[in-house]
Amino acid sequence: MLKYLKKYWFYALLAPVFMVGEVMMDLIQPRMMSNIVDNGVLGLNNGNIGDMHIVLTSGIQMIGVVFLGGIFGVLSGVFSNLCSQNFGNDIRKDCFQKIMSLSLEQTDKFSTGSLITRVTNDVTQVQNMVAQCIRGFVRTCMLFFGGIVCMLTLDLSFGVVVLCAFPIVLLIVLFFISKVNPLFLVLQKKLDKVNSVMQENVTGARVVKAYVREEYEKNCFGDSNRELVDTQLHVLVLLSYMMPLMNIIMNISIVAVIYIGSVRVQGGNTTPGNVMAAITYLTQILNSVVMLAMIFQNVSRGMASFGRLKEVLLCEPVISDGKGISLTSENLRGKVEFRNVSFAYPQSVGDGVLKNINLTVFPGETFAILGATGCGKSSLVNLIPRFYDVTEGQVLVDGVDVREYRLSELREKIAIALQKSELFSTSIRNNILWGRENASQQETGHAAQIAQAEEFIKAQPKGYDTLVAEKGMSLSGGQKQRIAISRAVLKSADILIFDDSTSALDLKTEAQLYEALNREYKDVTKIIIAQRIASVKNADRIAVIDNGRIADCGTHKELMETSDIYRDIYTSQLKSGGEQGE
């Protein structure tokens, strides 16, 4: 935590300095009030005749002290907020950067809801803790010790009250803090769950509505929210017991001071003004203990949140950069090779997804992968850009193991379009420019033409500048897929992967897309995953995957002659109208 505060040490220093000034003004005021009462009102030093001049001058001085203390307080607040807010800004950005560097298996482990809670609520809790520590500790400690010193200078007898009250107050504070502290981590986890349910229902709203499950999801959210409320209520109830007890001790202590003060006044050992000042100091002392208890509560909650943030910040990516490679020769660009590759998802049970895959895709080749749902097609291509690492064997790009590349270096070679097209809440143009942000308008339009997207884009209200709703909800499935394909095409990578990214396109549009790709990008290696034989039959080669293994590989014609699995797929699609002929 200190490394984030070092940058703002000047603010962190000025805030408590000005707080010292504010507290000193608070400690001066009871003395001034004592002077007004004893000399201005009662006239103890003037034959019991009041002096209005003392009242006025001391009153003006008190106003000045209050005003000066207010200025110190404002400046202390400004500098503490400058420190805490900048601190929070830095730690939030570092957390987000770390999340972006984590592998898919790590983000799945944390869960989206938990990561959102950590970057938002947990950072806020830590910010509040920093602000409290910079100002609160200084204020409470000065009020406590300064109040005791000032009170004892009035009359040592008042110290007996503090000596009796302080241990009782301290025990009450320690008891409740010890009960509340463990609940803060539980509270944040309950908030994680609420955010996860919320995130799932917002992103899956169409499915919820389609299956009329609003009431069920409402109950799920209600259960999660009730757990959060119950935990939070438990914390607040515990703390609500503390304040009345503290007030009882405080009132008893004030009564004790009044009693001792009256005895001392009757004996001529102190004055009524000193008794009033002692009551004020006692209130400041006991209030400082209450404030310290609240600070410890915030610190406890902040430390629990910081521990959760540390889990993210100290989490090393499972998939990290290799040592980097020198540029490969031109005739190797786009070559992909799988050597004895096996793969299983982390923490999965049973057999792996892929088993002993041996396969070579040559530069410029259009290579198709076909197979039943869940056979491992997407898992296979996810190993190329290192979304996951192989369990056994090697994946090579341009003759080099992908683990030897720097991740940015490897992924610059690859463009990928997924079946679930991820679009962002910006213009259509900017969504396409994710492929290459410095591309010209002409290049952007050309990519859209190849993806068969230009016609519908120009029909939009503002053409390429039309804003896309969150997750592309304002577009149809086919439109989203064509924008995603445009983005991949614009990147001009050596390897172009279509992971069932044409599933929402009609056969005519799909055929026009592949025709344009083969015409314009002859030297680019194209790997196509598809469910329909019509999508892959014109590929240079087709691999048929069955139960995580390559069952057959060849051209459409060869597979029709030699592969029982391929013929079964072809026949089933022919009967259902998915294939129009060989």
GROMACS .gro file of N, CA and C in nm, residues 328-335 363 398:
model
   30
  328THR      N    1   1.078  -1.419  -3.845
  328THR     CA    2   1.089  -1.541  -3.923
  328THR      C    3   1.091  -1.507  -4.071
  329SER      N    4   1.130  -1.603  -4.152
  329SER     CA    5   1.137  -1.580  -4.295
  329SER      C    6   0.997  -1.570  -4.354
  330GLU      N    7   0.986  -1.501  -4.468
  330GLU     CA    8   0.855  -1.475  -4.530
  330GLU      C    9   0.783  -1.604  -4.567
  331ASN      N   10   0.857  -1.709  -4.609
  331ASN     CA   11   0.790  -1.830  -4.657
  331ASN      C   12   0.731  -1.914  -4.545
  332LEU      N   13   0.755  -1.874  -4.419
  332LEU     CA   14   0.697  -1.946  -4.307
  332LEU      C   15   0.575  -1.875  -4.248
  333ARG      N   16   0.547  -1.753  -4.292
  333ARG     CA   17   0.444  -1.672  -4.228
  333ARG      C   18   0.307  -1.737  -4.243
  334GLY      N   19   0.244  -1.765  -4.127
  334GLY     CA   20   0.111  -1.823  -4.127
  334GLY      C   21   0.107  -1.973  -4.110
  335LYS      N   22   0.221  -2.037  -4.084
  335LYS     CA   23   0.223  -2.182  -4.065
  335LYS      C   24   0.187  -2.214  -3.920
  363PRO      N   25   0.112  -2.219  -4.475
  363PRO     CA   26   0.088  -2.077  -4.506
  363PRO      C   27  -0.003  -2.061  -4.627
  398ASP      N   28   0.471  -2.045  -3.722
  398ASP     CA   29   0.589  -2.011  -3.801
  398ASP      C   30   0.713  -2.083  -3.749
   0.00000   0.00000   0.00000
